[in-house]
Short mmCIF file of C-alpha atoms and ligand atoms in Angstrom, two decimals:
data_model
loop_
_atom_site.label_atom_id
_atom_site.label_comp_id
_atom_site.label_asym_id
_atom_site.label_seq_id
_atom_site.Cartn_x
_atom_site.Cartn_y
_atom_site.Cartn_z
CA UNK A 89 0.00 0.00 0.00
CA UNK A 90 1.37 3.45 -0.82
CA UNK A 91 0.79 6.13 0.95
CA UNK A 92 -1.92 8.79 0.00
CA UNK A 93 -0.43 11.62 -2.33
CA UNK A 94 -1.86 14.14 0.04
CA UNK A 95 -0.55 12.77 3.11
CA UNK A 96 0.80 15.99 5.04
CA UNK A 97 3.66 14.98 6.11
CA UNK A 98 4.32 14.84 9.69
CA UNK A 99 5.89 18.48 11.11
CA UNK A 100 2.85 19.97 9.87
CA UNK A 101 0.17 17.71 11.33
CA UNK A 102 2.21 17.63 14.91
CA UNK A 103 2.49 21.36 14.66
CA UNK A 104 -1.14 21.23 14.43
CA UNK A 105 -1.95 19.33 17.08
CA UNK A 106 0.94 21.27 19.41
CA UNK A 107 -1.12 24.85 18.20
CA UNK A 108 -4.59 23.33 19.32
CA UNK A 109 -3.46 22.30 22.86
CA UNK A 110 -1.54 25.69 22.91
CA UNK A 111 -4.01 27.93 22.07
CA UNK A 112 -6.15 25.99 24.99
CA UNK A 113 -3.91 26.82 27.33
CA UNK A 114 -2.82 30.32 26.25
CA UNK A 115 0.92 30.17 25.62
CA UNK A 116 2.16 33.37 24.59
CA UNK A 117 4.65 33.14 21.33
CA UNK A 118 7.84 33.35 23.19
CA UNK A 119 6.55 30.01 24.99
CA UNK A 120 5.57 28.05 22.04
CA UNK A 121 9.01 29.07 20.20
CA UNK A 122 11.08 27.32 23.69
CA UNK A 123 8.70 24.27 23.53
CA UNK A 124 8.89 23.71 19.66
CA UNK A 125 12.05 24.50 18.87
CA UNK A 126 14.67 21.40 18.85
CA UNK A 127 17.67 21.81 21.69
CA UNK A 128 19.55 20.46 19.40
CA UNK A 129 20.01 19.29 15.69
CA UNK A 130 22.63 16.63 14.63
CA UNK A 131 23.29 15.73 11.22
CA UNK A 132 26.54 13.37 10.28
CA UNK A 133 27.56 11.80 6.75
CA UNK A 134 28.85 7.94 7.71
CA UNK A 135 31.07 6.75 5.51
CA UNK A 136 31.51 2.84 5.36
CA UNK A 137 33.21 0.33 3.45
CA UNK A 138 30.80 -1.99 1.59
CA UNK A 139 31.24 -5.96 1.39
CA UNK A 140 32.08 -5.23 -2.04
CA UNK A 141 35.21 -3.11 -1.44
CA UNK A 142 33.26 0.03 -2.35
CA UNK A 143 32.62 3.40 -0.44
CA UNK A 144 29.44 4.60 0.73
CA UNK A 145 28.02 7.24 2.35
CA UNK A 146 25.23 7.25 4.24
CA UNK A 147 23.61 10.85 5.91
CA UNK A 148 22.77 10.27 9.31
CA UNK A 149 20.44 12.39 12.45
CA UNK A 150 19.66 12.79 15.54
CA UNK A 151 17.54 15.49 16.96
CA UNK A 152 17.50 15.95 20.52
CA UNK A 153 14.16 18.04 21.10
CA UNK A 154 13.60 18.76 24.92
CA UNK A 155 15.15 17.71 28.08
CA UNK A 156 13.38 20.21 30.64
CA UNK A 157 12.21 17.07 32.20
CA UNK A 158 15.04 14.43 31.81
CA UNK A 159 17.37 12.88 29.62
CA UNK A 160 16.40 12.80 25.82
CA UNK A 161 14.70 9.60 24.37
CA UNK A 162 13.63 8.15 21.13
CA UNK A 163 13.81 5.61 18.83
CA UNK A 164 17.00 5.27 15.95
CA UNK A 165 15.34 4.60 12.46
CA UNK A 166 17.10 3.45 9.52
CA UNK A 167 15.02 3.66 6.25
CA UNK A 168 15.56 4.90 2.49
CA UNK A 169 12.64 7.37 3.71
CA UNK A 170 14.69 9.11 6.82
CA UNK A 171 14.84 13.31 6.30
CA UNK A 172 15.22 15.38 9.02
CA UNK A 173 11.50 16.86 9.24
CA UNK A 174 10.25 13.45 10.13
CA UNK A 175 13.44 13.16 12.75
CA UNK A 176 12.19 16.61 13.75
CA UNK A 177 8.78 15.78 13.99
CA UNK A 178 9.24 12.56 15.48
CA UNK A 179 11.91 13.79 18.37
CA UNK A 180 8.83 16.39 19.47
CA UNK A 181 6.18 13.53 19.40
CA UNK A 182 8.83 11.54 22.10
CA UNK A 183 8.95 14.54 24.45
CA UNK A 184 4.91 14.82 24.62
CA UNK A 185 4.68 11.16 24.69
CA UNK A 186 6.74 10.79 27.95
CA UNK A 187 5.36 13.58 29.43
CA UNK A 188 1.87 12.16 28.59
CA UNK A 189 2.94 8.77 30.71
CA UNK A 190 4.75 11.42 32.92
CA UNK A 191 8.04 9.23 33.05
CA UNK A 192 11.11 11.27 33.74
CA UNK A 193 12.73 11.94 30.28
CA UNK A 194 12.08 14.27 27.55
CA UNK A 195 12.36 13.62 23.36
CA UNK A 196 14.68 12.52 20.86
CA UNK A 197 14.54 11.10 17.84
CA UNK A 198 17.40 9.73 14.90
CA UNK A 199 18.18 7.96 11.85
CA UNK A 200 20.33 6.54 8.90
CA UNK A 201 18.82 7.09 5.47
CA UNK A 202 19.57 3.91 4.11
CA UNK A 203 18.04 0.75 2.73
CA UNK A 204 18.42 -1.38 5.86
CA UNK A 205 17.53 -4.80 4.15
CA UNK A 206 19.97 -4.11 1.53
CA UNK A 207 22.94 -4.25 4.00
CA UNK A 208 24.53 -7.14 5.16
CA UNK A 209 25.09 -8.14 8.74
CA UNK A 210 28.62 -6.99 8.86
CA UNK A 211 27.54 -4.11 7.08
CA UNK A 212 24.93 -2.71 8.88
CA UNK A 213 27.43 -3.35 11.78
CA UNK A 214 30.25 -1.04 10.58
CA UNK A 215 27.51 1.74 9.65
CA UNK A 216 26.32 1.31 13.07
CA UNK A 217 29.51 1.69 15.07
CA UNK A 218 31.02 4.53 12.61
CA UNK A 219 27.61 6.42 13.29
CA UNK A 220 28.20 5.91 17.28
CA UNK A 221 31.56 7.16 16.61
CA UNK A 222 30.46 10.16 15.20
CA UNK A 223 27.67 11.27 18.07
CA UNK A 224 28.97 9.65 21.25
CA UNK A 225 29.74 12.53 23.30
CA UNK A 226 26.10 13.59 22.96
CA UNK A 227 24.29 10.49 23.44
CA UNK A 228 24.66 8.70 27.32
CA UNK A 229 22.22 7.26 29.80
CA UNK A 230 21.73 10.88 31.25
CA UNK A 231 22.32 12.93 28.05
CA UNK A 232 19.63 10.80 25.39
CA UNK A 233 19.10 7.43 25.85
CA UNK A 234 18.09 5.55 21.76
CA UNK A 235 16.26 2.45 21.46
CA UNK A 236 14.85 0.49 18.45
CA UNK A 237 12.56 1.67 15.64
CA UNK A 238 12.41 0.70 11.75
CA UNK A 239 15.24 -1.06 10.65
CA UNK A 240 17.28 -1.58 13.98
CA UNK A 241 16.33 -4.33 16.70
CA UNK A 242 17.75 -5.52 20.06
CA UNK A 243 21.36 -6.30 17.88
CA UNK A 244 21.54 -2.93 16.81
CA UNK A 245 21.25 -1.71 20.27
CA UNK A 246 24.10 -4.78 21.58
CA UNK A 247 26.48 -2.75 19.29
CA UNK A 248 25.32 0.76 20.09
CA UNK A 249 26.35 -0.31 23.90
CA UNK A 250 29.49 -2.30 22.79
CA UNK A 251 31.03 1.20 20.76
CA UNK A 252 29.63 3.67 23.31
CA UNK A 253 31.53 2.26 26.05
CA UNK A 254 34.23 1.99 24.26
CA UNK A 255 34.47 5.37 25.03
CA UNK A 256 32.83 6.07 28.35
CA UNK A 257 33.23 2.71 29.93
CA UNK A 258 30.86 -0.04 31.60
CA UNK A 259 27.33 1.30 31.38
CA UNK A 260 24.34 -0.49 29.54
CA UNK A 261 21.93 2.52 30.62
CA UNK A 262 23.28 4.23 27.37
CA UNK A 263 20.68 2.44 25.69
CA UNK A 264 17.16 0.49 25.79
CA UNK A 265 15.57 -2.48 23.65
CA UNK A 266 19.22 -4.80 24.17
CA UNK A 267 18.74 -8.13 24.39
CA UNK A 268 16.99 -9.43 27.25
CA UNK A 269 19.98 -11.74 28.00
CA UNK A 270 22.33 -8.98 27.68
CA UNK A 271 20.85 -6.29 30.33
CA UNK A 272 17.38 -6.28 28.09
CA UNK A 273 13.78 -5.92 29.68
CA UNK A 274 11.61 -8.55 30.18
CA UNK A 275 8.34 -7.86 28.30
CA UNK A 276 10.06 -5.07 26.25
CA UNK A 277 8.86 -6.61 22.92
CA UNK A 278 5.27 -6.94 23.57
CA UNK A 279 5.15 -3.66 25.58
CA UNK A 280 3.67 -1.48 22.82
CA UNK A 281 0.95 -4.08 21.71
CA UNK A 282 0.19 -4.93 25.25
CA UNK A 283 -0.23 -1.30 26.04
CA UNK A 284 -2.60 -0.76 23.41
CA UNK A 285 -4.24 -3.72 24.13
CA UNK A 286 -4.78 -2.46 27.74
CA UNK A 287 -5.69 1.29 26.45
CA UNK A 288 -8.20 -0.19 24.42
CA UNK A 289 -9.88 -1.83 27.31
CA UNK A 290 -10.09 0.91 29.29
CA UNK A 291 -11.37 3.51 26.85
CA UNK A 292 -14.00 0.49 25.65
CA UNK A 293 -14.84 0.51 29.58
CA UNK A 294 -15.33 4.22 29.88
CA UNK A 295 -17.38 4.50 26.58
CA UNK A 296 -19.76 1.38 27.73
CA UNK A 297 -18.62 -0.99 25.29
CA UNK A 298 -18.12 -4.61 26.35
CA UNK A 299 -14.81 -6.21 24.51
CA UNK A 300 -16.68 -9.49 23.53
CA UNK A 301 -19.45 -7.21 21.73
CA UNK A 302 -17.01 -4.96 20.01
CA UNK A 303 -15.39 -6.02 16.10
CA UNK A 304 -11.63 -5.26 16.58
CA UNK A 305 -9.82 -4.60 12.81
CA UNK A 306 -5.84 -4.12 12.88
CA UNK A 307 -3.53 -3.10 10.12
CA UNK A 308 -0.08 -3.91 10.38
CA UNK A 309 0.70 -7.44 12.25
CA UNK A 310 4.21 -6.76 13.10
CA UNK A 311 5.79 -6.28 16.87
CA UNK A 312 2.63 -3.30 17.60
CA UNK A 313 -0.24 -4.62 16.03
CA UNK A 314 0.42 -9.11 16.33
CA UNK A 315 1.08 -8.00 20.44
CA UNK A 316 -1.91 -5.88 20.80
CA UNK A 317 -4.01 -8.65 18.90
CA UNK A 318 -2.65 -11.62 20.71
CA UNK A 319 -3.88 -9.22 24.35
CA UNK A 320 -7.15 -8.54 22.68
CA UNK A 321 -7.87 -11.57 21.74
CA UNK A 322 -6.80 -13.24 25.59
CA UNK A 323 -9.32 -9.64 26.33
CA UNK A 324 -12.47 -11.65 24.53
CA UNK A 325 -12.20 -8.61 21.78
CA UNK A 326 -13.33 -10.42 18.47
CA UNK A 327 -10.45 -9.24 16.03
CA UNK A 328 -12.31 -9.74 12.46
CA UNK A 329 -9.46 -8.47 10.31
CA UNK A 330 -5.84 -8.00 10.24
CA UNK A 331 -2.97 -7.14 7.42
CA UNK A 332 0.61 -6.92 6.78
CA UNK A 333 2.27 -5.80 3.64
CA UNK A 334 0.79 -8.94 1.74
CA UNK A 335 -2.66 -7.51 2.55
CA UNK A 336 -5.32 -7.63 4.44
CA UNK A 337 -7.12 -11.01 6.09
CA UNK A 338 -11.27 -11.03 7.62
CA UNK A 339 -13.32 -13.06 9.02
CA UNK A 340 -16.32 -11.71 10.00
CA UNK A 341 -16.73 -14.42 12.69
CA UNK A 342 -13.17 -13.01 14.44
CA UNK A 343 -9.74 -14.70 13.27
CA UNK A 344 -7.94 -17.50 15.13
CA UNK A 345 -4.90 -15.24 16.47
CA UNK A 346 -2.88 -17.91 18.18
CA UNK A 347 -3.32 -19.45 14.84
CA UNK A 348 -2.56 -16.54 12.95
CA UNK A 349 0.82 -15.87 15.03
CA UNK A 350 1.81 -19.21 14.27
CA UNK A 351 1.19 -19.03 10.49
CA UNK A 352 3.89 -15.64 10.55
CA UNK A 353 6.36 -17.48 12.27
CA UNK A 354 6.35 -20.24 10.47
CA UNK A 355 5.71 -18.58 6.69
CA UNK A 356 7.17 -14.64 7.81
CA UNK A 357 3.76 -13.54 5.92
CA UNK A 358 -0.06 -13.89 6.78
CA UNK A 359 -0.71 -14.68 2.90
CA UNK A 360 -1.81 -18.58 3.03
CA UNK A 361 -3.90 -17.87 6.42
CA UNK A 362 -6.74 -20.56 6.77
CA UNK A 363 -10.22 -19.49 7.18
CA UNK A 364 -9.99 -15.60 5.81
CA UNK A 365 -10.83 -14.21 2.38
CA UNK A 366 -7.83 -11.85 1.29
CA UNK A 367 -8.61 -7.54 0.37
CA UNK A 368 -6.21 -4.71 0.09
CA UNK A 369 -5.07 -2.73 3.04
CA UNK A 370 -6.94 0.26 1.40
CA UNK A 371 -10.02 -1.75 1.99
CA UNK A 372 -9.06 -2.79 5.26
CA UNK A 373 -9.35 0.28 6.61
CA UNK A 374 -13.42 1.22 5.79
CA UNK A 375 -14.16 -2.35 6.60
CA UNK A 376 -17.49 -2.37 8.93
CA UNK A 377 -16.46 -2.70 12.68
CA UNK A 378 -16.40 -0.40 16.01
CA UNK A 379 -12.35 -0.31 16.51
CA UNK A 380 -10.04 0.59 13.94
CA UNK A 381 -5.93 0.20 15.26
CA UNK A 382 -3.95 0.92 12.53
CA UNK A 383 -0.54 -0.32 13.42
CA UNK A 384 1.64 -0.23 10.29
CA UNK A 385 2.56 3.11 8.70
CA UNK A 386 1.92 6.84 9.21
CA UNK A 387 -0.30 8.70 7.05
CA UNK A 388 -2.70 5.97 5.81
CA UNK A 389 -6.02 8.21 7.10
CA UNK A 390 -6.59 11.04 4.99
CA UNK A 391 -8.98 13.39 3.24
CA UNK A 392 -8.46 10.97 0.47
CA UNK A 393 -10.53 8.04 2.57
CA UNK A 394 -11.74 9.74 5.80
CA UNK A 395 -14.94 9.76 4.64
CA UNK A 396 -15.11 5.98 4.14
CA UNK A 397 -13.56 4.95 8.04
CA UNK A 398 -16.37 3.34 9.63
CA UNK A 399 -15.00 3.02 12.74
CA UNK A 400 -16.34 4.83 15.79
CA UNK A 401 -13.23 4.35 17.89
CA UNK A 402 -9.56 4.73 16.99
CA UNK A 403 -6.51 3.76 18.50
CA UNK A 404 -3.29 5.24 17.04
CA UNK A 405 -0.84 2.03 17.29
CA UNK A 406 1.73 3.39 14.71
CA UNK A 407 3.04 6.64 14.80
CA UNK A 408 1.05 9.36 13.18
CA UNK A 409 -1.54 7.47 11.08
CA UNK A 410 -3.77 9.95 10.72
CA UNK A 411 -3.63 13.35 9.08
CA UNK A 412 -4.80 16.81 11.08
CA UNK A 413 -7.21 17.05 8.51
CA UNK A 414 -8.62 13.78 8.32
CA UNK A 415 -8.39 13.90 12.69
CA UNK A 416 -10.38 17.13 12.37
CA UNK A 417 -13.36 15.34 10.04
CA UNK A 418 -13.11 12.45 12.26
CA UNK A 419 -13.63 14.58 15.40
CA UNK A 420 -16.53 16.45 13.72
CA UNK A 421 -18.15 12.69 12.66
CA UNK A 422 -18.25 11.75 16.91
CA UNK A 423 -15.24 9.63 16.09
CA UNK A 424 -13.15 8.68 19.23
CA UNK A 425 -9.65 8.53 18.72
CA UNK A 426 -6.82 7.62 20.77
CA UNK A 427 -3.98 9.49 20.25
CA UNK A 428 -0.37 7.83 19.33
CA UNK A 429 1.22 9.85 22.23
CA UNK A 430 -0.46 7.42 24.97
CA UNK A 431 -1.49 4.83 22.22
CA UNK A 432 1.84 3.71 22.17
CA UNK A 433 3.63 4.53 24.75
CA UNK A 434 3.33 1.25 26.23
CA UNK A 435 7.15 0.74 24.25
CA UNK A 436 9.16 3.61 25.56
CA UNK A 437 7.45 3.11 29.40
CA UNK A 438 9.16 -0.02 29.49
CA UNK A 439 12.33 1.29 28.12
CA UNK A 440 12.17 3.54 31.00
CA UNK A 441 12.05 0.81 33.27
CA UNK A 442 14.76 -1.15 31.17
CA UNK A 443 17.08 2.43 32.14
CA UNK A 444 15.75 1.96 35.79
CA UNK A 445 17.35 -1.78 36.18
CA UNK A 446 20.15 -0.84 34.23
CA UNK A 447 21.07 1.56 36.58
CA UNK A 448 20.13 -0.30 39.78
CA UNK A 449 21.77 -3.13 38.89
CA UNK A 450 18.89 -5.15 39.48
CA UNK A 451 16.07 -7.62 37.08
CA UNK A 452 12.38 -7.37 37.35
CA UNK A 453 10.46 -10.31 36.20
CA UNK A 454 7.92 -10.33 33.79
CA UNK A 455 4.96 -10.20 36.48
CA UNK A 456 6.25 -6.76 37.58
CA UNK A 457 6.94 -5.07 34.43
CA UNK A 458 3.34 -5.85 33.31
CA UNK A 459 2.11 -4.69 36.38
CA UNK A 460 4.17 -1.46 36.61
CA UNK A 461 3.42 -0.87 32.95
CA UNK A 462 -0.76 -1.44 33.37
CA UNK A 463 -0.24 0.92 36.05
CA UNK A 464 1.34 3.61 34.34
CA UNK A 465 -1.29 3.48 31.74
CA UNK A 466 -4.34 3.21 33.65
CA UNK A 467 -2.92 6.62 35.31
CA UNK A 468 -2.21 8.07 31.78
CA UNK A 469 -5.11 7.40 30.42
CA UNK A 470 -7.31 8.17 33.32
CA UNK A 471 -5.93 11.69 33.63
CA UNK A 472 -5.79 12.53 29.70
CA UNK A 473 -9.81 11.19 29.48
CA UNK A 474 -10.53 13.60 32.98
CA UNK A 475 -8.85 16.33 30.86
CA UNK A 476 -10.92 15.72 27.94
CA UNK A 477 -14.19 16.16 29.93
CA UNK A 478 -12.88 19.12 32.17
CA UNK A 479 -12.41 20.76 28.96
CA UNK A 480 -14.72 19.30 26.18
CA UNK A 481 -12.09 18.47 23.91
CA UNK A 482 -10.98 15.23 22.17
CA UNK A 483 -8.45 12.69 23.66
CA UNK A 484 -6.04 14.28 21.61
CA UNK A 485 -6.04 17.73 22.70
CA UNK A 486 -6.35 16.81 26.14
CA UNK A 487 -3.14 14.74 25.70
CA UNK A 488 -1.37 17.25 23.94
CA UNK A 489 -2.48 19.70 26.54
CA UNK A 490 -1.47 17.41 29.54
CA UNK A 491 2.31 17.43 28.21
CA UNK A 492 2.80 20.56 27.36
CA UNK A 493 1.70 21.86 30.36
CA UNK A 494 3.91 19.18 32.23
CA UNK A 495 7.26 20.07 29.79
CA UNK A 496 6.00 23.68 30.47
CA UNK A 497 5.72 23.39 34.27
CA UNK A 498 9.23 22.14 34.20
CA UNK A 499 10.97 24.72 32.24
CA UNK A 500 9.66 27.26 34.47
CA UNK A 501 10.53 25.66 37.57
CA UNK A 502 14.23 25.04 36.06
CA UNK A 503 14.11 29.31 35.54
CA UNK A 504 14.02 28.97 31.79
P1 NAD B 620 7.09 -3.82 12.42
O1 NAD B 620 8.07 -3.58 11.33
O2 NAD B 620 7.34 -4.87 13.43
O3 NAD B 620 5.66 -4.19 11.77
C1 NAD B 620 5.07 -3.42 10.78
C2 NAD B 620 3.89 -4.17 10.22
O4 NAD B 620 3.28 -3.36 9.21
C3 NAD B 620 4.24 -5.49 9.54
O5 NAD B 620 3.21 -6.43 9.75
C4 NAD B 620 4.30 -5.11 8.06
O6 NAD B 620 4.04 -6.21 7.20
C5 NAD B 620 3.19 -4.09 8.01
N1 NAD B 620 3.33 -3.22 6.87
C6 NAD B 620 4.47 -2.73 6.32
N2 NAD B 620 4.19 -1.98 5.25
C7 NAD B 620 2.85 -2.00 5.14
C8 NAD B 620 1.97 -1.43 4.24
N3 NAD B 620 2.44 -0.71 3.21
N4 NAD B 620 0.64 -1.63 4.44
C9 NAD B 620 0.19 -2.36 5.46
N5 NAD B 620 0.99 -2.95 6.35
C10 NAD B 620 2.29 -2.77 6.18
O7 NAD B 620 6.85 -2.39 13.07
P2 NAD B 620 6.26 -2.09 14.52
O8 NAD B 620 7.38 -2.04 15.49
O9 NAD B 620 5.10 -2.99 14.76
O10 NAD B 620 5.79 -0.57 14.33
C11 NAD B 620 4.55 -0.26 13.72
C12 NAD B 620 4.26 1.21 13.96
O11 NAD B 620 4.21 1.46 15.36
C13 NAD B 620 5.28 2.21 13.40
O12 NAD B 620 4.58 3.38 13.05
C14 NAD B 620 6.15 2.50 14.61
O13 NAD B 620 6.79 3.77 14.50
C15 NAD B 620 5.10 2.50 15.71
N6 NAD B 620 5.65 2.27 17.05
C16 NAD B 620 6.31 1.12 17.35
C17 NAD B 620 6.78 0.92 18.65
C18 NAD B 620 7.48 -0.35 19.04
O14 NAD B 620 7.80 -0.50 20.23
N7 NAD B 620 7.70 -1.29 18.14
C19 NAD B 620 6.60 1.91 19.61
C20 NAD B 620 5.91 3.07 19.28
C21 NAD B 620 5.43 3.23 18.00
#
């Protein structure tokens, strides 16, 4: 599926959102300028020796947006698609998405433009290391902490560590999303799906809608949207329809996930499912049901198809799925969305308590990091959905408004 021409981009549809909540809470200019602005911009051109003798160069970023309450955080991408507006855009959606869950850090986000599946192991090794090499004195575990996004897993982030303390010595707090054998969390990788898996309960809950009488459809059915189903499922949610890049899968009687799961790790794909009839991912998204999670890619709701979501809830599993535009029709329609900023924060919480062993040299086990991270969210949510009544706005604005204030708050009380 390719993205809808008119697809905003995503500075200008996070500005939007910022400006709403803003305007709410009457931030002067001066204000807005400190809270938008980046602290700091980092661009780097990697140069590494390919398997086949030749030179490349690949352009590298990190923006580090905010750290008025704690060390910088985000995800490192690497994609052909990586520019620094979406690194922009993406470091400011970090520092309103741990204020949201009000853990102690603020936003970062970076990246390698590069084709990561075209790189070998070794490869994608040396680009890795030369890029550490290149920003290590302004990355550290109380500086701006990176974990995993597109392109880079828990190996990525077992060579991060490995050249960072190269320089700076013994500390695996540097970074989050490491292997759980190798100073990893337990019940990092399901921590995004599970967390929208528990936000969806509790919003169904507040909104009087029982799980078992509610038709779930998910796009994407990678680490976000295959976690959140396999909860929702165990949740008595009936998921009729899911997708990955092959396409989308229904049943209008609710798919078999444990099966489903099974099929991807055994064939990598859900194409060859049992029991489903096959439609695009375009389709996927007006099919007839009360929940809508898109979990894939950004963008995919739009003018172009607003019109044609049937959905009356939303739950933003993937960053920036929907368009200010198409969020403003939606809105209008009595659509309910929940916003990617406590959506899916379920990830970085549990990141944050990845940082927290790290540093106390100590292991939770899996009973307390679901535990810690249901409570964080339960808190989240119930304070963003209080906002949204005290105020009459959507989830969104109310979430946006909650951080802001929170980043805000901070600044002031720092004498900024
Ligand atoms: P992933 O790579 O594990 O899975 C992506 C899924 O989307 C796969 O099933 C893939 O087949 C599918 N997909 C890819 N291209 C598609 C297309 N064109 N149409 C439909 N489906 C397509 O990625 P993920 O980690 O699950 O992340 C999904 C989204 O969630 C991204 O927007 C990511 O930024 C966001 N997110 C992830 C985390 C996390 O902890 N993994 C945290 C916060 C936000």
């Amino acid at each position: 599926m390719n993205r809808p021409l008119n697809h905003q981009g995503a500075s200008a549809t996070v500005q939007h959102y910022f400006d709403r909540a803003a305007d709410l809470l009457d931030l002067d200019g001066n204000v807005r300028r400190l809270l938008l602005k980046p602290k700091r911009e980092i661009t780097v051109e990697v140069p590494i020796e390919m398997d086949n003798g030749q030179l490349e160069v690949f352009t590298g970023f990190r923006v580090q947006h905010n750290n008025a309450r704690g060390p910088m955080k985000g995800g490192l991408r690497y994609h052909h698609e990586v520019n620094l507006d979406e690194v922009r855009a993406l470091a400011s959606l970090m520092t309103w998405k741990t204020a949201v869950v009000d853990i102690p850090y603020g936003g970062a986000k970076g990246g390698i433009c590069v084709k990561s599946r075209d790189l070998s192991a070794k490869e994608k090794q040396r680009l890795t290391r030369k890029f550490v090499d290149q920003i290590h004195d302004v990355i550290g575990p109380d500086i701006d902490i990176p974990a995993p996004d597109m392109g880079t897993n828990s190996e990525t982030m077992a060579w991060i560590r490995n050249q960072w303390e190269k320089y700076h010595g013994f500390s695996p707090a540097c970074i989050t999303g490491k292997p759980v054998e190798n100073y990893g969390a337990k019940g990092r990788e399901e921590a995004t799906g599970r967390g929208v898996g528990i936000l969806a309960f509790k919003m169904l809950n507040r909104l009087g809608q029982l799980p078992k009488d509610t038709d779930v459809v998910i796009q994407g059915f990678g680490n976000v949207g295959s976690h959140a189903a396999k909860f929702m499922y165990e949740s008595d949610f009936k998921i009729i329809a899911i997708s990955d890049v092959s396409g989308g899968y229904v049943n209008p009687e609710g798919i078999n996930i444990p099966e489903a799961l099974q099929h991807t790790l055994t064939h990598k794909t859900l194409e060859g499912l049992n029991n489903v009839h096959k439609i695009t991912n375009e389709q996927l998204l007006e099919l007839d049901c009360q929940l809508l999670i898109p979990a894939a890619l950004g963008g995919v709701i739009t003018m172009d198809n607003v019109a044609d979501i049937k959905a009356r809830y939303i739950i933003e599993g993937a960053n920036g799925p929907i368009d200010a535009d198409a969020d403003q029709h939606l809105e209008a329609a009595g659509a309910i969305v929940l916003p990617d900023i406590l959506a899916n924060a379920g990830g970085v919480t549990v990141s944050y308590f990845e940082w927290v062993q790290n540093r106390q040299y100590y292991s939770w086990d899996l009973n307390r990091v679901r535990q810690e991270l249901n409570a964080v969210l339960s808190k989240a949510f119930e304070e963003v959905w209080q906002t949204s009544q005290t105020h009459r706005v959507s989830l969104r604005t109310a979430a946006f408004m909650l951080a802001i204030q929170r980043v805000w708050d901070s600044a002031k009380l720092a004498g900024i």
